[in-house]
PDB file of C-alpha atoms in Angstrom:
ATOM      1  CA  UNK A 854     -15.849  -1.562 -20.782  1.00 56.00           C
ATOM      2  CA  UNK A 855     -15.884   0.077 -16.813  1.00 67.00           C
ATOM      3  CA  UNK A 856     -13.402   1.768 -16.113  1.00 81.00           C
ATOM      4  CA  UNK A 857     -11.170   1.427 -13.123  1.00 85.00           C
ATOM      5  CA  UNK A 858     -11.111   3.354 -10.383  1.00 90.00           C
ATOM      6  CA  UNK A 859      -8.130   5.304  -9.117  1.00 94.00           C
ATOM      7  CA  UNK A 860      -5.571   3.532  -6.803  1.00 96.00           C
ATOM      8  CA  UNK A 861      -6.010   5.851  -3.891  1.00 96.00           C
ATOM      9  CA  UNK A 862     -10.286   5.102  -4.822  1.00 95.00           C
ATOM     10  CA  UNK A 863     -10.192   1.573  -4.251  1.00 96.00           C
ATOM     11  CA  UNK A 864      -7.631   1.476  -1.606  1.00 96.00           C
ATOM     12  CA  UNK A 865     -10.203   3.645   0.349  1.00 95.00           C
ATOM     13  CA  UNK A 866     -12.856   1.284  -0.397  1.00 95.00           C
ATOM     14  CA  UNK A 867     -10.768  -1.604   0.293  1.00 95.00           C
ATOM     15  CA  UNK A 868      -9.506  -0.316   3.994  1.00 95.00           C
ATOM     16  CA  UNK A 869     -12.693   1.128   4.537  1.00 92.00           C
ATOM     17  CA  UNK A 870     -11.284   5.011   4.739  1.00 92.00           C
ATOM     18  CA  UNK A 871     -12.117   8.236   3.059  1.00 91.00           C
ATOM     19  CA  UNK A 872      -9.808   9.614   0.399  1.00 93.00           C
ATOM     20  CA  UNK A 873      -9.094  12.167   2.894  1.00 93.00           C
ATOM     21  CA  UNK A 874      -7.616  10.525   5.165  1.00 93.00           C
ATOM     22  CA  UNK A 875      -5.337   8.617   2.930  1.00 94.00           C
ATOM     23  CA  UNK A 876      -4.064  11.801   1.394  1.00 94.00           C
ATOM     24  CA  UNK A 877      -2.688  12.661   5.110  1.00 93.00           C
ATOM     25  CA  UNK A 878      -0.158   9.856   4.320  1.00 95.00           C
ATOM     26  CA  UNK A 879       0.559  10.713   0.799  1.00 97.00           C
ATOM     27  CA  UNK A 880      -0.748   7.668  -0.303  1.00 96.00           C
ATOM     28  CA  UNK A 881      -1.439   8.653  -3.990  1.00 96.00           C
ATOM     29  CA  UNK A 882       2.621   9.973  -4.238  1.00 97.00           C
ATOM     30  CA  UNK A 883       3.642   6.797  -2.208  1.00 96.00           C
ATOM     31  CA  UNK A 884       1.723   4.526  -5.149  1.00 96.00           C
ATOM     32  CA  UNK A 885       3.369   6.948  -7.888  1.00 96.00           C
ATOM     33  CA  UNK A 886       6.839   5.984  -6.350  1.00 94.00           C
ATOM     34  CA  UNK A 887       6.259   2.336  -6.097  1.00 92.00           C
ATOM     35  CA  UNK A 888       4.534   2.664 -10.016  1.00 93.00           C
ATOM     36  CA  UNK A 889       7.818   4.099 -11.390  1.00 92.00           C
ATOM     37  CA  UNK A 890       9.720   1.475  -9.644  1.00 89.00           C
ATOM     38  CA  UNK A 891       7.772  -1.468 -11.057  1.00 90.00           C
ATOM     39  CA  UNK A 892       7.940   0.297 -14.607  1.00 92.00           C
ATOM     40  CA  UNK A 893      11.965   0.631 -14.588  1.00 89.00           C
ATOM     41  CA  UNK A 894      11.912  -3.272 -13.420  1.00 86.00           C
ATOM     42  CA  UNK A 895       9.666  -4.234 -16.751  1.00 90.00           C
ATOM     43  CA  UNK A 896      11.861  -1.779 -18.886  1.00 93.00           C
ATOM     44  CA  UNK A 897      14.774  -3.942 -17.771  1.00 89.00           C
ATOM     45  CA  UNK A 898      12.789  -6.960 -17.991  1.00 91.00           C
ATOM     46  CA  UNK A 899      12.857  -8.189 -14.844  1.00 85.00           C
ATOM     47  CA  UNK A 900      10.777 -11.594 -14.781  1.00 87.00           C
ATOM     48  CA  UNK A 901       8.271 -10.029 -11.742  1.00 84.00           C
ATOM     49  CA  UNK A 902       8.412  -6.286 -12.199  1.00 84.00           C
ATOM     50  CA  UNK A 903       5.476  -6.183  -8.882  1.00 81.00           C
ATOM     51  CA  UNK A 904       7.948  -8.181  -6.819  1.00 81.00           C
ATOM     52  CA  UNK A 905      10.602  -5.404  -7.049  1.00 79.00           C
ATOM     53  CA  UNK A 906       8.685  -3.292  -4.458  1.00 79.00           C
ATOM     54  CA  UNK A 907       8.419  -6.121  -1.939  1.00 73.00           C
ATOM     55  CA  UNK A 908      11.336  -6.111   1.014  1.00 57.00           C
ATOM     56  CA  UNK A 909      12.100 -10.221   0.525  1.00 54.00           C
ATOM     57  CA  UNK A 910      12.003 -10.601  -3.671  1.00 50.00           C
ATOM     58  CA  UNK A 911      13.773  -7.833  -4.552  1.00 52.00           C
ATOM     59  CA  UNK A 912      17.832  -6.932  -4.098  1.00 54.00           C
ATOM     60  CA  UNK A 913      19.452  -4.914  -1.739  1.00 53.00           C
ATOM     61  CA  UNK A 914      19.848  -2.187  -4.026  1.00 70.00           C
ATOM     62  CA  UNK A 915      16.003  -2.070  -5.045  1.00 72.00           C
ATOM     63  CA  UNK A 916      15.546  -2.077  -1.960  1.00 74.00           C
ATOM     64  CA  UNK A 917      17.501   0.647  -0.633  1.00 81.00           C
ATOM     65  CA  UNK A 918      15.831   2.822  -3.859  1.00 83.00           C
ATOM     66  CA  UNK A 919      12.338   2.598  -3.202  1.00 84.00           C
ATOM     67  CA  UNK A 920      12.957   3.298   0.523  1.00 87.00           C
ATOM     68  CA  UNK A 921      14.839   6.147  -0.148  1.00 90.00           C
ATOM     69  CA  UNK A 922      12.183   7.442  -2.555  1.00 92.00           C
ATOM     70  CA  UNK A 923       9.247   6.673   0.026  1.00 92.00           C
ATOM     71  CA  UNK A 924      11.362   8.672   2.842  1.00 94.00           C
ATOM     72  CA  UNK A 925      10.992  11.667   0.873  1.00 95.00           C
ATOM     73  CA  UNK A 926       7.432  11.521   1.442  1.00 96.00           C
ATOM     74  CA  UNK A 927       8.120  12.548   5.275  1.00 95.00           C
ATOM     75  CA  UNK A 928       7.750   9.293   6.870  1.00 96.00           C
ATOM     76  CA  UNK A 929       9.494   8.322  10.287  1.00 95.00           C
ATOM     77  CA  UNK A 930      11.006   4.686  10.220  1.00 93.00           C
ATOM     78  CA  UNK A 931       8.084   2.731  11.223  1.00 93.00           C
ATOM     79  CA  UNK A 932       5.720   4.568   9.159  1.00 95.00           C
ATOM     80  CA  UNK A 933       8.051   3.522   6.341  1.00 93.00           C
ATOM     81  CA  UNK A 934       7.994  -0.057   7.263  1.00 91.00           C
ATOM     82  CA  UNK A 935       4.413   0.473   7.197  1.00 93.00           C
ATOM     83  CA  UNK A 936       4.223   2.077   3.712  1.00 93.00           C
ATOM     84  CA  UNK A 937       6.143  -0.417   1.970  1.00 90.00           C
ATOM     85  CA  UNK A 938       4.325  -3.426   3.261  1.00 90.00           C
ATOM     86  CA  UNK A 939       1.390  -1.931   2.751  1.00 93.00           C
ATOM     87  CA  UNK A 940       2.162  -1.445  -0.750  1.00 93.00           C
ATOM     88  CA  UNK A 941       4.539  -3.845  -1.547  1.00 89.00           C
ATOM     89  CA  UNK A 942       3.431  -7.138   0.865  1.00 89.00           C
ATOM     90  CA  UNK A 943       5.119  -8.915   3.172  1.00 85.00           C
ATOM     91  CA  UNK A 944       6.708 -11.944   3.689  1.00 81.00           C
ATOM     92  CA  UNK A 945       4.441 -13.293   5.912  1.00 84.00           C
ATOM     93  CA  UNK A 946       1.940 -13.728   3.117  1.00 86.00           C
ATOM     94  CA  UNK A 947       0.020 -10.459   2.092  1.00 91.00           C
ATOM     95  CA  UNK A 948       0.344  -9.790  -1.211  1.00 92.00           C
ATOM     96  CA  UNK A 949       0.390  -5.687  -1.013  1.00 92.00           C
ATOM     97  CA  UNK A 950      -1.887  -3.568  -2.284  1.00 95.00           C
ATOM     98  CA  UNK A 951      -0.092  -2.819  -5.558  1.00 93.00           C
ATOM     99  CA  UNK A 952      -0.678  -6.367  -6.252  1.00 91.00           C
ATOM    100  CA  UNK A 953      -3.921  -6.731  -5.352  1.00 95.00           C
ATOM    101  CA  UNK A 954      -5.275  -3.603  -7.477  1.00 95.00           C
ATOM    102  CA  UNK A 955      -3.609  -4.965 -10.317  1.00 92.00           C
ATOM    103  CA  UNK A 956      -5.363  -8.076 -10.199  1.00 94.00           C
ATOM    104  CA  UNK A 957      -8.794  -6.616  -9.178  1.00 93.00           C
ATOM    105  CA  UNK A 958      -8.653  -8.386  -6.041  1.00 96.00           C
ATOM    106  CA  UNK A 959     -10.491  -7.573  -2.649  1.00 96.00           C
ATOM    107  CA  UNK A 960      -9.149  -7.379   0.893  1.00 96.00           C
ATOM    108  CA  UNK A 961     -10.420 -10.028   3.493  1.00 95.00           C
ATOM    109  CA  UNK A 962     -11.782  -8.534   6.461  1.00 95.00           C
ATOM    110  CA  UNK A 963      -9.121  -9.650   8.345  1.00 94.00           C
ATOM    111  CA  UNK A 964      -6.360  -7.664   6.136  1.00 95.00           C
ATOM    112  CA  UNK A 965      -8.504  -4.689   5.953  1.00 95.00           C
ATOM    113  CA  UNK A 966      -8.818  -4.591  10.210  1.00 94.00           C
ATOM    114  CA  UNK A 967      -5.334  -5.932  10.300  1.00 94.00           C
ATOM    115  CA  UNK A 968      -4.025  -2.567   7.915  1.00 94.00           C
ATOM    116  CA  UNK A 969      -6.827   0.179   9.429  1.00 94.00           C
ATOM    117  CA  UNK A 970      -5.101  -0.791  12.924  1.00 94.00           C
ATOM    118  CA  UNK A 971      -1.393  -0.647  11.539  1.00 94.00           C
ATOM    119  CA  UNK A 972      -2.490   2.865   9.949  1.00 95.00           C
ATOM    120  CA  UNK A 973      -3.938   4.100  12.924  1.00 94.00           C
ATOM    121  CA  UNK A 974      -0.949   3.121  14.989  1.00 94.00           C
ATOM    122  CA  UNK A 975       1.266   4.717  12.637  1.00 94.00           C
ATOM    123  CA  UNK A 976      -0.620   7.637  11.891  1.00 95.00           C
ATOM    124  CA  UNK A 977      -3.623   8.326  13.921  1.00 93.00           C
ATOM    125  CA  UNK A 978      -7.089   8.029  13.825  1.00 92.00           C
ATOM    126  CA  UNK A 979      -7.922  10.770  10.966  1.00 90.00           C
ATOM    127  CA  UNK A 980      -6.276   8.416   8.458  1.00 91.00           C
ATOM    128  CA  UNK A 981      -8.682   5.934   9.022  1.00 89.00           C
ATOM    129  CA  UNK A 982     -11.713   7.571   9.905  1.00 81.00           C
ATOM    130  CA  UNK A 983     -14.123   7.435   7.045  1.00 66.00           C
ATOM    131  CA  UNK A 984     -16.661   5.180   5.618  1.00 56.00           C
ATOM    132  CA  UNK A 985     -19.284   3.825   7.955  1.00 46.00           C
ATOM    133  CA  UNK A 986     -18.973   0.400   8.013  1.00 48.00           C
ATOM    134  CA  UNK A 987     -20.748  -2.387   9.856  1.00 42.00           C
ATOM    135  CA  UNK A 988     -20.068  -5.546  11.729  1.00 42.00           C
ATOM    136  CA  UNK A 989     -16.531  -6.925  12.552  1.00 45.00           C
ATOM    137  CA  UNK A 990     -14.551  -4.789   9.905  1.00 43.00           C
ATOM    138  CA  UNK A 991     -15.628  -1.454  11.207  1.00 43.00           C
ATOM    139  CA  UNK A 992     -12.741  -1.793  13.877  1.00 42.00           C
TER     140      UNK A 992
END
């Protein structure tokens, strides 16, 4: 049996960053948050505990909790935003990243520019500087 690797690991892989650089966002203690959140939704046996992290399936009030425990990390309100699509999806389709880890699942090349570019907006350019990449994802 492999093992798996960490979520902040793969999530570098996946977006094509260094470790590093996802540490400046608090990435790891963002995941932790969101983690604890899905747990409490299983304990009270919510039907989709991953879908209580994700701004259109869950309830006002989940919602309201997990963005009150991501603002503690520091962020601004559109880093927020960011942080909790990133991790939780989006309506528009995108599953999150908390979904796709648990299902093993790879980013398309379109979600990983379409994510390195929303970082970088949000955060700057050391977040995702990092693994040398070629062809059309490296942007």
């Amino acid at each position: 049996m492999t093992s798996r690797p960490s979520f902040v690991s793969w999530a570098a892989d996946q977006l094509g960053c260094r470790t590093e650089g996802l540490a400046l966002v608090h990435l790891g203690a963002a995941f932790d948050i969101v983690v604890c959140r899905v747990e409490d939704a299983a304990r009270r046996n919510v039907p989709d505990p991953l879908a209580i992290v994700r701004n259109t399936q869950s309830g006002g009030n989940s919602r309201v909790a997990t963005r009150t425990m991501l603002k503690h990390l520091g962020y601004n309100p559109a880093q927020l935003r960011i942080m909790h699509r990133l991790l939780g999806g989006s309506p528009g389709g995108w599953p999150g990243l908390l979904r796709l880890y648990v299902a093993g699942a790879d980013l398309t090349d379109t979600q990983r520019r379409n994510w390195r570019r929303q970082l970088r907006e949000a955060f700057g350019p050391a977040v995702v500087a990092g693994q040398e990449r070629r062809g059309p994802i490296a942007s």
